[in-house]
CSV table of C-alpha atoms and ligand atoms in Angstrom, one decimal:
chain,number,residue,atom,x,y,z
A,1,MET,CA,0.0,0.0,0.0
A,2,ILE,CA,1.2,3.4,-0.9
A,3,THR,CA,1.4,5.8,2.0
A,4,MET,CA,1.9,9.5,2.0
A,5,SER,CA,5.2,9.3,3.8
A,6,ASN,CA,7.0,8.0,0.7
A,7,HIS,CA,5.4,10.6,-1.6
A,8,ALA,CA,6.8,13.8,-3.0
A,9,GLY,CA,6.7,17.0,-1.0
A,10,ALA,CA,4.1,18.5,-3.3
A,11,VAL,CA,1.6,15.8,-2.3
A,12,SER,CA,2.3,16.1,1.4
A,13,GLU,CA,1.8,19.8,1.0
A,14,LEU,CA,-1.6,19.3,-0.6
A,15,VAL,CA,-2.7,16.8,2.1
A,16,GLU,CA,-1.5,19.3,4.7
A,17,GLN,CA,-3.5,22.1,3.1
A,18,LEU,CA,-6.7,20.1,2.6
A,19,GLY,CA,-6.4,18.8,6.2
A,20,ARG,CA,-6.8,22.4,7.4
A,21,LEU,CA,-10.3,22.7,5.9
A,22,PRO,CA,-13.2,22.4,8.4
A,23,GLY,CA,-14.5,18.9,8.8
A,24,ILE,CA,-11.6,17.3,6.8
A,25,GLY,CA,-9.4,14.9,8.8
A,26,ARG,CA,-6.1,13.4,7.8
A,27,LYS,CA,-7.7,10.4,6.1
A,28,SER,CA,-10.2,12.5,4.1
A,29,ALA,CA,-7.4,14.9,3.1
A,30,GLU,CA,-5.3,12.0,1.7
A,31,ARG,CA,-8.4,10.6,-0.1
A,32,LEU,CA,-9.0,14.1,-1.7
A,33,ALA,CA,-5.4,14.5,-2.7
A,34,PHE,CA,-5.3,11.1,-4.4
A,35,HIS,CA,-8.6,12.0,-6.1
A,36,LEU,CA,-7.1,15.2,-7.5
A,37,LEU,CA,-4.1,13.2,-8.8
A,38,ARG,CA,-6.5,10.8,-10.5
A,39,VAL,CA,-8.8,13.2,-12.3
A,40,SER,CA,-7.9,15.0,-15.4
A,41,GLU,CA,-5.5,18.0,-15.1
A,42,HIS,CA,-8.3,20.2,-16.4
A,43,GLU,CA,-10.7,19.2,-13.6
A,44,ALA,CA,-8.1,19.5,-10.9
A,45,LEU,CA,-6.9,22.9,-12.0
A,46,GLY,CA,-10.5,24.0,-12.3
A,47,LEU,CA,-10.8,23.7,-8.6
A,48,ALA,CA,-7.6,25.7,-8.1
A,49,ASP,CA,-8.9,28.4,-10.5
A,50,ALA,CA,-12.2,28.6,-8.7
A,51,ILE,CA,-10.4,29.1,-5.3
A,52,ARG,CA,-8.1,31.7,-6.9
A,53,ARG,CA,-11.1,33.6,-8.5
A,54,VAL,CA,-13.2,33.6,-5.4
A,55,ARG,CA,-10.3,35.1,-3.4
A,56,LYS,CA,-9.3,37.6,-6.0
A,57,ASP,CA,-12.7,38.8,-7.3
A,58,VAL,CA,-15.2,38.4,-4.4
A,59,ARG,CA,-15.3,41.1,-1.8
A,60,TYR,CA,-17.9,42.6,0.5
A,61,CYS,CA,-20.6,44.9,-1.0
A,62,SER,CA,-19.7,48.4,0.2
A,63,ALA,CA,-23.3,49.1,1.3
A,64,CYS,CA,-24.6,45.8,2.8
A,65,PHE,CA,-21.5,43.6,3.2
A,66,ASN,CA,-23.0,40.8,1.1
A,67,LEU,CA,-20.5,38.9,-1.0
A,68,SER,CA,-20.1,40.7,-4.3
A,69,GLU,CA,-17.8,40.9,-7.4
A,70,THR,CA,-18.6,44.5,-7.8
A,71,GLU,CA,-18.6,47.6,-5.6
A,72,LEU,CA,-22.3,47.2,-4.9
A,73,CYS,CA,-23.9,43.7,-4.8
A,74,SER,CA,-26.7,42.6,-7.2
A,75,ILE,CA,-29.3,43.2,-4.5
A,76,CYS,CA,-28.2,46.7,-3.6
A,77,SER,CA,-28.0,47.7,-7.2
A,78,ASP,CA,-31.4,46.2,-8.2
A,79,PRO,CA,-33.8,49.1,-8.7
A,80,ASN,CA,-36.8,46.8,-8.0
A,81,ARG,CA,-35.8,46.1,-4.4
A,82,ASP,CA,-37.7,48.0,-1.7
A,83,LYS,CA,-35.2,50.4,-0.3
A,84,THR,CA,-37.3,51.3,2.7
A,85,ARG,CA,-36.9,47.9,4.4
A,86,ILE,CA,-33.6,46.5,5.6
A,87,CYS,CA,-33.1,43.0,6.9
A,88,VAL,CA,-30.2,42.4,9.3
A,89,VAL,CA,-28.5,39.0,9.1
A,90,GLU,CA,-25.4,37.5,10.6
A,91,GLN,CA,-23.7,35.9,7.6
A,92,PRO,CA,-24.0,36.0,3.8
A,93,ARG,CA,-25.3,32.4,3.9
A,94,ASP,CA,-28.3,33.6,6.0
A,95,LEU,CA,-29.0,36.2,3.3
A,96,MET,CA,-28.9,33.4,0.7
A,97,SER,CA,-31.4,31.4,2.7
A,98,LEU,CA,-33.8,34.4,2.9
A,99,GLU,CA,-33.3,35.1,-0.9
A,100,GLN,CA,-34.1,31.5,-1.7
A,101,SER,CA,-37.4,31.8,0.1
A,102,SER,CA,-38.4,34.6,-2.4
A,103,ALA,CA,-40.5,36.1,0.4
A,104,TYR,CA,-38.5,39.3,1.0
A,105,ARG,CA,-38.1,42.2,-1.5
A,106,GLY,CA,-36.2,44.7,0.7
A,107,VAL,CA,-32.4,45.1,1.1
A,108,TYR,CA,-30.1,43.6,3.6
A,109,HIS,CA,-27.3,44.3,6.0
A,110,VAL,CA,-24.8,41.5,6.8
A,111,LEU,CA,-23.2,41.8,10.3
A,112,LEU,CA,-20.4,39.3,9.4
A,113,GLY,CA,-20.9,37.6,12.8
A,114,ARG,CA,-22.7,38.1,16.1
A,115,ILE,CA,-21.8,39.6,19.4
A,116,ALA,CA,-20.2,36.7,21.3
A,117,PRO,CA,-18.4,37.9,24.5
A,118,LEU,CA,-17.2,34.3,25.2
A,119,ASP,CA,-15.4,34.2,21.9
A,120,GLY,CA,-14.1,37.7,22.4
A,121,ILE,CA,-16.3,39.2,19.6
A,122,GLY,CA,-17.6,42.6,20.5
A,123,PRO,CA,-19.8,45.1,18.5
A,124,ASP,CA,-16.7,46.8,17.1
A,125,GLN,CA,-15.8,43.7,15.1
A,126,LEU,CA,-19.1,43.6,13.3
A,127,THR,CA,-20.6,46.0,10.7
A,128,ILE,CA,-22.9,47.6,13.3
A,129,ASP,CA,-21.5,51.1,12.8
A,130,PRO,CA,-22.1,51.1,9.1
A,131,LEU,CA,-25.6,49.8,9.7
A,132,VAL,CA,-26.5,52.6,12.1
A,133,GLU,CA,-25.0,55.0,9.5
A,134,ARG,CA,-27.2,53.6,6.8
A,135,VAL,CA,-30.3,53.9,9.0
A,136,ARG,CA,-29.3,57.5,9.9
A,137,LYS,CA,-28.9,58.5,6.3
A,138,GLY,CA,-31.4,56.3,4.5
A,139,ASN,CA,-35.2,56.4,4.1
A,140,PHE,CA,-35.8,53.2,5.9
A,141,VAL,CA,-39.2,52.6,7.6
A,142,GLU,CA,-38.4,49.2,9.0
A,143,VAL,CA,-35.4,47.3,10.2
A,144,ILE,CA,-36.0,43.5,10.4
A,145,MET,CA,-33.7,41.7,12.7
A,146,ALA,CA,-33.0,38.2,11.3
A,147,THR,CA,-30.1,37.2,13.5
A,148,ASN,CA,-30.3,33.6,14.5
A,149,PRO,CA,-32.6,32.6,17.4
A,150,THR,CA,-29.7,31.8,19.7
A,151,VAL,CA,-28.7,33.6,22.9
A,152,GLU,CA,-26.0,35.4,21.0
A,153,GLY,CA,-28.2,36.2,18.0
A,154,ASP,CA,-30.9,37.6,20.3
A,155,GLY,CA,-28.4,39.6,22.3
A,156,THR,CA,-27.0,41.1,19.1
A,157,SER,CA,-30.5,41.9,17.9
A,158,LEU,CA,-31.3,43.7,21.2
A,159,TYR,CA,-28.1,45.6,21.2
A,160,ILE,CA,-28.8,46.9,17.7
A,161,SER,CA,-32.4,47.8,18.4
A,162,ASN,CA,-31.3,49.9,21.3
A,163,LEU,CA,-28.8,51.7,19.1
A,164,LEU,CA,-31.6,52.4,16.5
A,165,SER,CA,-34.2,53.5,19.1
A,166,GLU,CA,-33.4,57.2,18.4
A,167,TYR,CA,-34.2,56.9,14.7
A,168,PRO,CA,-37.7,56.9,13.2
A,169,VAL,CA,-37.7,53.3,12.1
A,170,VAL,CA,-39.8,50.3,13.3
A,171,VAL,CA,-37.5,47.5,14.5
A,172,THR,CA,-39.1,44.0,14.0
A,173,ARG,CA,-37.8,40.5,14.7
A,174,LEU,CA,-38.5,37.4,12.6
A,175,ALA,CA,-41.3,35.3,14.2
A,176,ARG,CA,-40.2,32.1,15.9
A,177,GLY,CA,-41.4,29.9,13.1
A,178,ILE,CA,-37.8,29.0,13.1
A,179,THR,CA,-37.5,27.1,16.3
A,180,ALA,CA,-34.9,28.2,18.8
A,181,GLY,CA,-31.6,26.5,18.2
A,182,SER,CA,-32.1,26.0,14.5
A,183,VAL,CA,-30.5,28.5,12.2
A,184,LEU,CA,-31.6,30.3,9.1
A,185,GLU,CA,-29.1,28.4,7.1
A,186,TYR,CA,-31.0,25.1,7.7
A,187,ALA,CA,-34.6,26.5,7.6
A,188,ASN,CA,-36.7,25.6,4.6
A,189,ARG,CA,-38.5,28.1,2.3
A,190,GLU,CA,-41.9,27.9,4.1
A,191,MET,CA,-40.4,28.3,7.5
A,192,ILE,CA,-38.6,31.5,6.4
A,193,ALA,CA,-41.7,32.9,4.6
A,194,ASP,CA,-43.8,32.2,7.8
A,195,ALA,CA,-41.1,33.8,10.0
A,196,LEU,CA,-41.1,36.9,7.8
A,197,THR,CA,-44.9,37.2,7.6
A,198,GLY,CA,-45.3,36.8,11.4
A,199,ARG,CA,-42.5,39.2,12.3
A,200,GLN,CA,-43.2,41.2,15.4
A,201,LYS,CA,-42.2,44.6,16.8
A,202,LEU,CA,-39.1,44.3,19.0
B,301,ZN,ZN1,-25.2,45.0,-1.1
């Protein structure tokens, strides 16, 4: 049986790199490395190119911090979106879940995390200041808090709603159709639509 120990440095390096990915242990890393050696060069380099492109071309939207390949993301630059409603989510993947439900036509603000004192994450490390600035300058009538229904998500939501209390906007929270502990990422289309429809004033 061929083991990694008698392989070239390049292969060991690949195994090492793959093994750093979340959820990939040593055995899986080796399996993936062998797979990449077996497939066509075109296919293997396609993966390398995709990684290179995503790191080079994708950045955060300058308005909402969604992932974007342009200064403004496709949602912020869409003239058909309702620019009076802003939905606050923790991560770009939460935004994607909400988008897939097709139940929301407003714009978003991605916090890029949640306040988590135990992990040393304070409000300053999130995009809370730019959010307050947007609300101060914009013509928003409603801010919908769609942070996850966890202790930290709720805490973040409360912190932000306190900051926004001096502005003439209604702050609402997604209804608990999404049961506590579950996250937007895993919620299905109907659950998200229900949570949006049943949102309540915070
Ligand atoms: Zn945007």
